[in-house]
Amino acid sequence: MFFLKKIFQKKLNVDETEDLLFENGVEPKFAELIISKIKDNTSNEEDVKKVIKKELLTKFAEKKFGGFSPQSKSLYIIAGNNGSGKTTFIGKFINLFQKNGLNPAVIAADTFRAAAIDQLEHFTKKFEVPIHKGNNMEDPSAVIFQGIDKMKENDVVIIDTSGRQHNNKNLMAELKKISNIISKKSDQFNLIQTFLTLDANTGLASKHIIEGFREYITLDGIILNKVDSNAKYGALLTIINDFEIPVVFEGYGEGMSDLREFQFEEYLDRLI
Ligand SMILES: Nc1nc2c(ncn2[C@@H]2O[C@H](COP(=O)(O)OP(=O)(O)OP(=O)(O)O)[C@@H](O)[C@H]2O)c(=O)[nH]1
Ligand SMILES: [Mg+2]
């Protein structure tokens, strides 16, 4: 992050600049674009920043970002790789809905690990929101089906799913089943969305994760977590470029307020 400052302060040459950009998750084609702008405007860091920002803002002008508006009768499925920050995001998400005067409820569809439910319950107790949980090893779809019926009084239903690798066919099929079950309840909701959580440290490998999940379910938004701890923030340029899935939120810490709606220009300000 803030790579231009490093390039100017340390007076990096082209090779060193390239290395720095790659370490930040910037893929070669964007690194080339950035380096060409640095070469054209060697004198002033602020000017270079403006030129690069302008170029990227123009390039991504058609893309959709953020666009989140809390509303009643909505359901969110939170899916993603192991440890990508699903459950923590749900804590932050509950907080956000409550701040907007809505009363969310949670379904714990991760029935594989008791610890996963404990972790989620920590948040539901903290915010005093209802949680529906199944028994150990119960079919997550069945848990969700029952949970939705129990939560008719709640404005928002948030579903925590177990971590899964995108190339695990059984677990991905299970996710598809979850998605199908929920579509049977669609008359109860005005909005049903599936968010994919990504760990910012995953960098460009996130492309494969997105592709893997997309093979099985429709993804309505990306949540990029752990941007506070990451050295690969630049990979988001590629994710935005290659997919038509809006990046909706960024998680930037473990605290319940460490969540912001994604804004592309702010992102560029932090990255460059
Ligand atoms: N620094 C930082 N840590 C985070 C962030 N989000 C989550 N974490 C941490 O990352 C670890 C994994 O987060 P979880 O929320 O448990 O991830 P998960 O996707 O639910 O994990 P599984 O259910 O095991 O697949 C925890 O130690 C969190 O505290 C973030 O935005 N920044
Ligand atoms: Mg979890």
Short mmCIF file of C-alpha atoms and ligand atoms in Angstrom, two decimals:
data_model
loop_
_atom_site.label_atom_id
_atom_site.label_comp_id
_atom_site.label_asym_id
_atom_site.label_seq_id
_atom_site.Cartn_x
_atom_site.Cartn_y
_atom_site.Cartn_z
CA MET A 1 0.00 0.00 0.00
CA PHE A 2 1.03 3.58 -0.72
CA PHE A 3 3.63 2.18 -3.04
CA LEU A 4 4.43 5.48 -4.73
CA LYS A 5 5.73 6.92 -1.48
CA LYS A 6 8.14 3.98 -1.17
CA ILE A 7 9.22 4.26 -4.79
CA PHE A 8 10.04 7.95 -4.45
CA GLN A 9 11.53 7.86 -0.96
CA LYS A 10 13.78 4.91 -1.68
CA LYS A 11 14.45 6.07 -5.25
CA LEU A 12 13.68 2.61 -6.61
CA ASN A 13 14.77 1.74 -10.13
CA VAL A 14 12.44 0.04 -12.62
CA ASP A 15 13.30 -3.52 -11.52
CA GLU A 16 12.87 -2.68 -7.87
CA THR A 17 9.61 -0.90 -8.61
CA GLU A 18 8.35 -3.94 -10.48
CA ASP A 19 9.25 -6.18 -7.54
CA LEU A 20 7.46 -3.90 -5.13
CA LEU A 21 4.33 -3.86 -7.27
CA PHE A 22 4.33 -7.65 -7.66
CA GLU A 23 4.73 -8.02 -3.88
CA ASN A 24 1.66 -5.83 -3.58
CA GLY A 25 -0.32 -8.20 -5.77
CA VAL A 26 -0.32 -5.92 -8.81
CA GLU A 27 -0.38 -8.10 -11.91
CA PRO A 28 2.18 -7.43 -14.68
CA LYS A 29 -0.14 -5.58 -17.05
CA PHE A 30 -1.09 -3.05 -14.37
CA ALA A 31 2.50 -2.84 -13.17
CA GLU A 32 3.52 -1.92 -16.72
CA LEU A 33 0.88 0.78 -16.90
CA ILE A 34 1.99 2.23 -13.56
CA ILE A 35 5.69 2.12 -14.42
CA SER A 36 5.08 3.88 -17.74
CA LYS A 37 3.33 6.72 -15.91
CA ILE A 38 6.20 6.97 -13.42
CA LYS A 39 8.69 7.17 -16.30
CA ASP A 40 6.68 9.94 -17.94
CA ASN A 41 6.45 12.02 -14.77
CA THR A 42 9.58 11.35 -12.78
CA SER A 43 9.69 14.65 -10.93
CA ASN A 44 6.76 14.80 -8.56
CA GLU A 45 5.10 12.05 -6.57
CA GLU A 46 1.77 13.88 -6.31
CA ASP A 47 1.59 14.43 -10.07
CA VAL A 48 2.35 10.79 -10.80
CA LYS A 49 -0.31 9.74 -8.34
CA LYS A 50 -2.87 11.96 -10.06
CA VAL A 51 -2.02 10.59 -13.50
CA ILE A 52 -2.19 6.94 -12.41
CA LYS A 53 -5.42 7.51 -10.52
CA LYS A 54 -7.00 9.26 -13.49
CA GLU A 55 -6.01 6.46 -15.82
CA LEU A 56 -7.46 3.75 -13.55
CA LEU A 57 -10.63 5.71 -12.77
CA THR A 58 -11.25 6.03 -16.50
CA LYS A 59 -10.44 2.40 -17.15
CA PHE A 60 -12.86 1.19 -14.47
CA ALA A 61 -15.51 3.86 -15.02
CA GLU A 62 -18.16 1.30 -16.02
CA LYS A 63 -17.63 -0.98 -13.02
CA LYS A 64 -20.06 -1.23 -10.12
CA PHE A 65 -18.85 -0.88 -6.54
CA GLY A 66 -20.37 -0.82 -3.10
CA GLY A 67 -24.04 -0.21 -3.63
CA PHE A 68 -25.06 -1.65 -0.31
CA SER A 69 -28.25 -0.40 1.27
CA PRO A 70 -29.57 -2.09 4.39
CA GLN A 71 -33.17 -3.11 3.87
CA SER A 72 -35.85 -5.15 5.49
CA LYS A 73 -36.73 -8.62 4.23
CA SER A 74 -33.25 -9.41 3.02
CA LEU A 75 -31.20 -12.58 3.33
CA TYR A 76 -27.46 -12.92 2.97
CA ILE A 77 -25.44 -16.09 2.50
CA ILE A 78 -21.80 -15.63 3.51
CA ALA A 79 -19.47 -18.10 1.81
CA GLY A 80 -15.75 -18.41 1.30
CA ASN A 81 -12.55 -20.33 1.86
CA ASN A 82 -11.50 -21.45 5.32
CA GLY A 83 -10.41 -18.56 7.47
CA SER A 84 -11.31 -15.86 4.97
CA GLY A 85 -13.20 -13.93 7.61
CA LYS A 86 -16.83 -15.03 7.14
CA THR A 87 -17.81 -15.23 10.80
CA THR A 88 -15.99 -12.05 11.76
CA PHE A 89 -17.67 -10.25 8.88
CA ILE A 90 -21.04 -11.47 10.15
CA GLY A 91 -20.34 -9.85 13.52
CA LYS A 92 -19.58 -6.58 11.74
CA PHE A 93 -22.61 -7.01 9.49
CA ILE A 94 -24.95 -7.48 12.48
CA ASN A 95 -23.50 -4.30 13.95
CA LEU A 96 -24.11 -2.42 10.70
CA PHE A 97 -27.75 -3.53 10.44
CA GLN A 98 -28.43 -2.64 14.05
CA LYS A 99 -26.91 0.80 13.55
CA ASN A 100 -29.40 1.21 10.72
CA GLY A 101 -32.32 0.31 12.96
CA LEU A 102 -32.89 -3.20 11.59
CA ASN A 103 -33.12 -6.40 13.59
CA PRO A 104 -31.00 -9.15 12.05
CA ALA A 105 -30.92 -12.84 12.93
CA VAL A 106 -28.30 -15.44 12.17
CA ILE A 107 -28.32 -19.05 11.05
CA ALA A 108 -25.26 -21.14 11.85
CA ALA A 109 -25.01 -23.45 8.88
CA ASP A 110 -21.48 -24.52 9.78
CA THR A 111 -22.41 -27.79 11.46
CA PHE A 112 -18.99 -29.41 11.10
CA ARG A 113 -17.22 -27.63 13.89
CA ALA A 114 -18.71 -26.88 17.29
CA ALA A 115 -16.12 -24.12 17.65
CA ALA A 116 -17.57 -22.39 14.59
CA ILE A 117 -20.96 -22.11 16.27
CA ASP A 118 -19.34 -20.93 19.52
CA GLN A 119 -17.54 -18.21 17.61
CA LEU A 120 -20.75 -17.07 15.95
CA GLU A 121 -22.63 -17.20 19.26
CA HIS A 122 -20.03 -14.92 20.77
CA PHE A 123 -21.21 -12.26 18.31
CA THR A 124 -24.93 -13.00 18.57
CA LYS A 125 -24.74 -12.73 22.37
CA LYS A 126 -22.77 -9.53 22.16
CA PHE A 127 -25.37 -7.93 19.89
CA GLU A 128 -28.32 -9.80 21.42
CA VAL A 129 -29.61 -11.21 18.16
CA PRO A 130 -31.33 -14.58 17.64
CA ILE A 131 -29.34 -17.49 16.30
CA HIS A 132 -30.63 -20.74 14.86
CA LYS A 133 -28.17 -23.60 14.96
CA GLY A 134 -28.38 -27.20 13.94
CA ASN A 135 -26.97 -30.28 15.55
CA ASN A 136 -23.48 -31.53 14.96
CA MET A 137 -23.09 -32.80 11.37
CA GLU A 138 -26.69 -31.98 10.48
CA ASP A 139 -27.28 -31.14 6.82
CA PRO A 140 -26.71 -27.37 6.55
CA SER A 141 -29.59 -27.02 4.08
CA ALA A 142 -32.01 -28.52 6.57
CA VAL A 143 -30.75 -26.20 9.29
CA ILE A 144 -31.26 -23.22 7.01
CA PHE A 145 -34.73 -24.33 5.95
CA GLN A 146 -35.88 -24.52 9.57
CA GLY A 147 -34.02 -21.38 10.56
CA ILE A 148 -35.70 -19.23 7.92
CA ASP A 149 -39.12 -20.31 9.18
CA LYS A 150 -38.18 -19.36 12.72
CA MET A 151 -36.95 -15.91 11.74
CA LYS A 152 -40.00 -14.46 10.08
CA GLU A 153 -40.08 -11.56 12.56
CA ASN A 154 -36.55 -10.47 11.73
CA ASP A 155 -35.73 -7.90 9.07
CA VAL A 156 -32.55 -9.58 7.94
CA VAL A 157 -31.33 -13.18 7.97
CA ILE A 158 -27.59 -13.79 7.73
CA ILE A 159 -26.29 -17.28 7.09
CA ASP A 160 -22.81 -18.34 8.16
CA THR A 161 -21.49 -21.26 6.13
CA SER A 162 -18.51 -23.45 6.83
CA GLY A 163 -15.20 -22.67 5.18
CA ARG A 164 -14.68 -24.57 1.96
CA GLN A 165 -11.99 -24.82 -0.66
CA HIS A 166 -13.28 -23.92 -4.10
CA ASN A 167 -11.90 -27.14 -5.59
CA ASN A 168 -13.63 -29.45 -3.12
CA LYS A 169 -16.49 -30.77 -5.23
CA ASN A 170 -18.55 -32.19 -2.36
CA LEU A 171 -18.46 -29.02 -0.35
CA MET A 172 -19.18 -26.90 -3.39
CA ALA A 173 -22.15 -29.12 -4.25
CA GLU A 174 -23.35 -28.64 -0.70
CA LEU A 175 -23.20 -24.89 -1.18
CA LYS A 176 -25.23 -25.18 -4.35
CA LYS A 177 -27.82 -27.17 -2.44
CA ILE A 178 -27.94 -24.42 0.18
CA SER A 179 -28.50 -21.88 -2.55
CA ASN A 180 -31.30 -23.98 -4.09
CA ILE A 181 -33.04 -24.48 -0.76
CA ILE A 182 -32.99 -20.75 -0.14
CA SER A 183 -34.48 -20.01 -3.54
CA LYS A 184 -37.50 -22.08 -2.43
CA LYS A 185 -38.05 -19.51 0.30
CA SER A 186 -37.62 -16.54 -2.01
CA ASP A 187 -41.20 -15.34 -1.61
CA GLN A 188 -40.33 -14.40 2.00
CA PHE A 189 -37.59 -11.96 0.99
CA ASN A 190 -37.20 -8.87 -1.17
CA LEU A 191 -33.50 -9.45 -1.56
CA ILE A 192 -31.36 -12.59 -1.45
CA GLN A 193 -27.63 -12.19 -1.95
CA THR A 194 -24.56 -14.34 -1.68
CA PHE A 195 -21.33 -12.68 -0.65
CA LEU A 196 -17.93 -14.27 -1.09
CA THR A 197 -15.33 -13.40 1.52
CA LEU A 198 -11.71 -13.20 0.41
CA ASP A 199 -8.58 -12.85 2.48
CA ALA A 200 -6.66 -9.93 1.02
CA ASN A 201 -3.41 -11.80 1.62
CA THR A 202 -4.44 -14.37 -0.99
CA GLY A 203 -3.57 -11.88 -3.71
CA LEU A 204 -3.97 -12.93 -7.33
CA ALA A 205 -4.86 -16.51 -6.36
CA SER A 206 -8.25 -15.06 -5.41
CA LYS A 207 -9.11 -15.28 -9.10
CA HIS A 208 -9.24 -19.07 -8.88
CA ILE A 209 -11.34 -18.91 -5.74
CA ILE A 210 -13.90 -16.65 -7.40
CA GLU A 211 -13.98 -18.85 -10.51
CA GLY A 212 -14.37 -21.97 -8.36
CA PHE A 213 -17.32 -20.60 -6.41
CA ARG A 214 -18.94 -19.10 -9.48
CA GLU A 215 -19.11 -22.49 -11.10
CA TYR A 216 -21.62 -23.53 -8.47
CA ILE A 217 -23.45 -20.44 -7.26
CA THR A 218 -24.20 -16.87 -8.27
CA LEU A 219 -22.02 -14.39 -6.43
CA ASP A 220 -23.61 -11.01 -5.78
CA GLY A 221 -20.74 -9.36 -3.98
CA ILE A 222 -17.19 -9.70 -2.73
CA ILE A 223 -16.04 -8.87 0.78
CA LEU A 224 -12.29 -8.31 0.99
CA ASN A 225 -11.13 -9.00 4.53
CA LYS A 226 -7.84 -8.37 6.32
CA VAL A 227 -6.83 -5.41 4.19
CA ASP A 228 -5.15 -4.09 7.34
CA SER A 229 -2.68 -6.94 7.38
CA ASN A 230 -2.09 -7.41 3.69
CA ALA A 231 0.73 -6.82 1.30
CA LYS A 232 -1.31 -7.74 -1.77
CA TYR A 233 -3.91 -5.04 -1.95
CA GLY A 234 -3.09 -4.46 -5.62
CA ALA A 235 -4.63 -7.81 -6.61
CA LEU A 236 -8.00 -6.16 -6.25
CA LEU A 237 -7.33 -4.29 -9.50
CA THR A 238 -7.33 -7.64 -11.28
CA ILE A 239 -10.40 -8.93 -9.46
CA ILE A 240 -12.30 -5.79 -10.42
CA ASN A 241 -10.99 -5.94 -13.97
CA ASP A 242 -11.69 -9.62 -14.60
CA PHE A 243 -15.09 -10.06 -12.94
CA GLU A 244 -18.40 -8.26 -12.95
CA ILE A 245 -18.95 -8.96 -9.26
CA PRO A 246 -19.03 -5.78 -7.19
CA VAL A 247 -16.66 -5.46 -4.27
CA VAL A 248 -19.09 -4.41 -1.55
CA PHE A 249 -17.14 -4.18 1.71
CA GLU A 250 -13.61 -4.20 3.04
CA GLY A 251 -12.80 -5.60 6.46
CA TYR A 252 -9.80 -3.85 7.98
CA GLY A 253 -9.47 -5.39 11.44
CA GLU A 254 -10.95 -7.72 13.99
CA GLY A 255 -13.03 -5.03 15.69
CA MET A 256 -16.76 -4.86 15.03
CA SER A 257 -16.51 -1.42 13.43
CA ASP A 258 -13.60 -2.36 11.18
CA LEU A 259 -15.75 -2.56 8.08
CA ARG A 260 -16.20 0.00 5.35
CA GLU A 261 -18.17 0.07 2.15
CA PHE A 262 -15.82 -0.26 -0.76
CA GLN A 263 -15.14 2.93 -2.71
CA PHE A 264 -12.88 2.66 -5.72
CA GLU A 265 -11.33 6.11 -5.52
CA GLU A 266 -10.57 5.70 -1.81
CA TYR A 267 -9.07 2.32 -2.64
CA LEU A 268 -6.76 3.92 -5.21
CA ASP A 269 -5.76 6.59 -2.70
CA ARG A 270 -4.73 3.86 -0.25
CA LEU A 271 -3.08 1.65 -2.84
CA ILE A 272 -1.09 4.18 -4.80
N1 LIG B 1 -6.52 -8.41 10.81
C1 LIG B 1 -7.71 -8.89 10.48
N2 LIG B 1 -8.07 -10.10 10.90
C2 LIG B 1 -9.30 -10.55 10.53
C3 LIG B 1 -10.18 -9.79 9.73
N3 LIG B 1 -11.29 -10.54 9.52
C4 LIG B 1 -11.10 -11.70 10.18
N4 LIG B 1 -9.90 -11.72 10.79
C5 LIG B 1 -9.30 -12.81 11.59
O1 LIG B 1 -9.08 -13.91 10.74
C6 LIG B 1 -9.30 -15.13 11.42
C7 LIG B 1 -10.35 -15.95 10.67
O2 LIG B 1 -11.57 -15.24 10.71
P1 LIG B 1 -12.98 -15.98 10.76
O3 LIG B 1 -14.01 -14.91 10.79
O4 LIG B 1 -13.01 -17.01 11.80
O5 LIG B 1 -12.96 -16.66 9.32
P2 LIG B 1 -13.97 -17.74 8.75
O6 LIG B 1 -14.01 -17.54 7.28
O7 LIG B 1 -15.26 -17.67 9.47
O8 LIG B 1 -13.21 -19.11 9.10
P3 LIG B 1 -13.78 -20.60 8.97
O9 LIG B 1 -15.17 -20.59 9.53
O10 LIG B 1 -12.81 -21.39 9.80
O11 LIG B 1 -13.73 -20.96 7.54
C8 LIG B 1 -9.73 -14.76 12.82
O12 LIG B 1 -8.61 -14.81 13.65
C9 LIG B 1 -10.23 -13.33 12.68
O13 LIG B 1 -10.10 -12.58 13.85
C10 LIG B 1 -9.74 -8.49 9.30
O14 LIG B 1 -10.42 -7.75 8.56
N5 LIG B 1 -8.50 -8.10 9.69
MG MG B 2 -16.38 -19.19 10.39
#
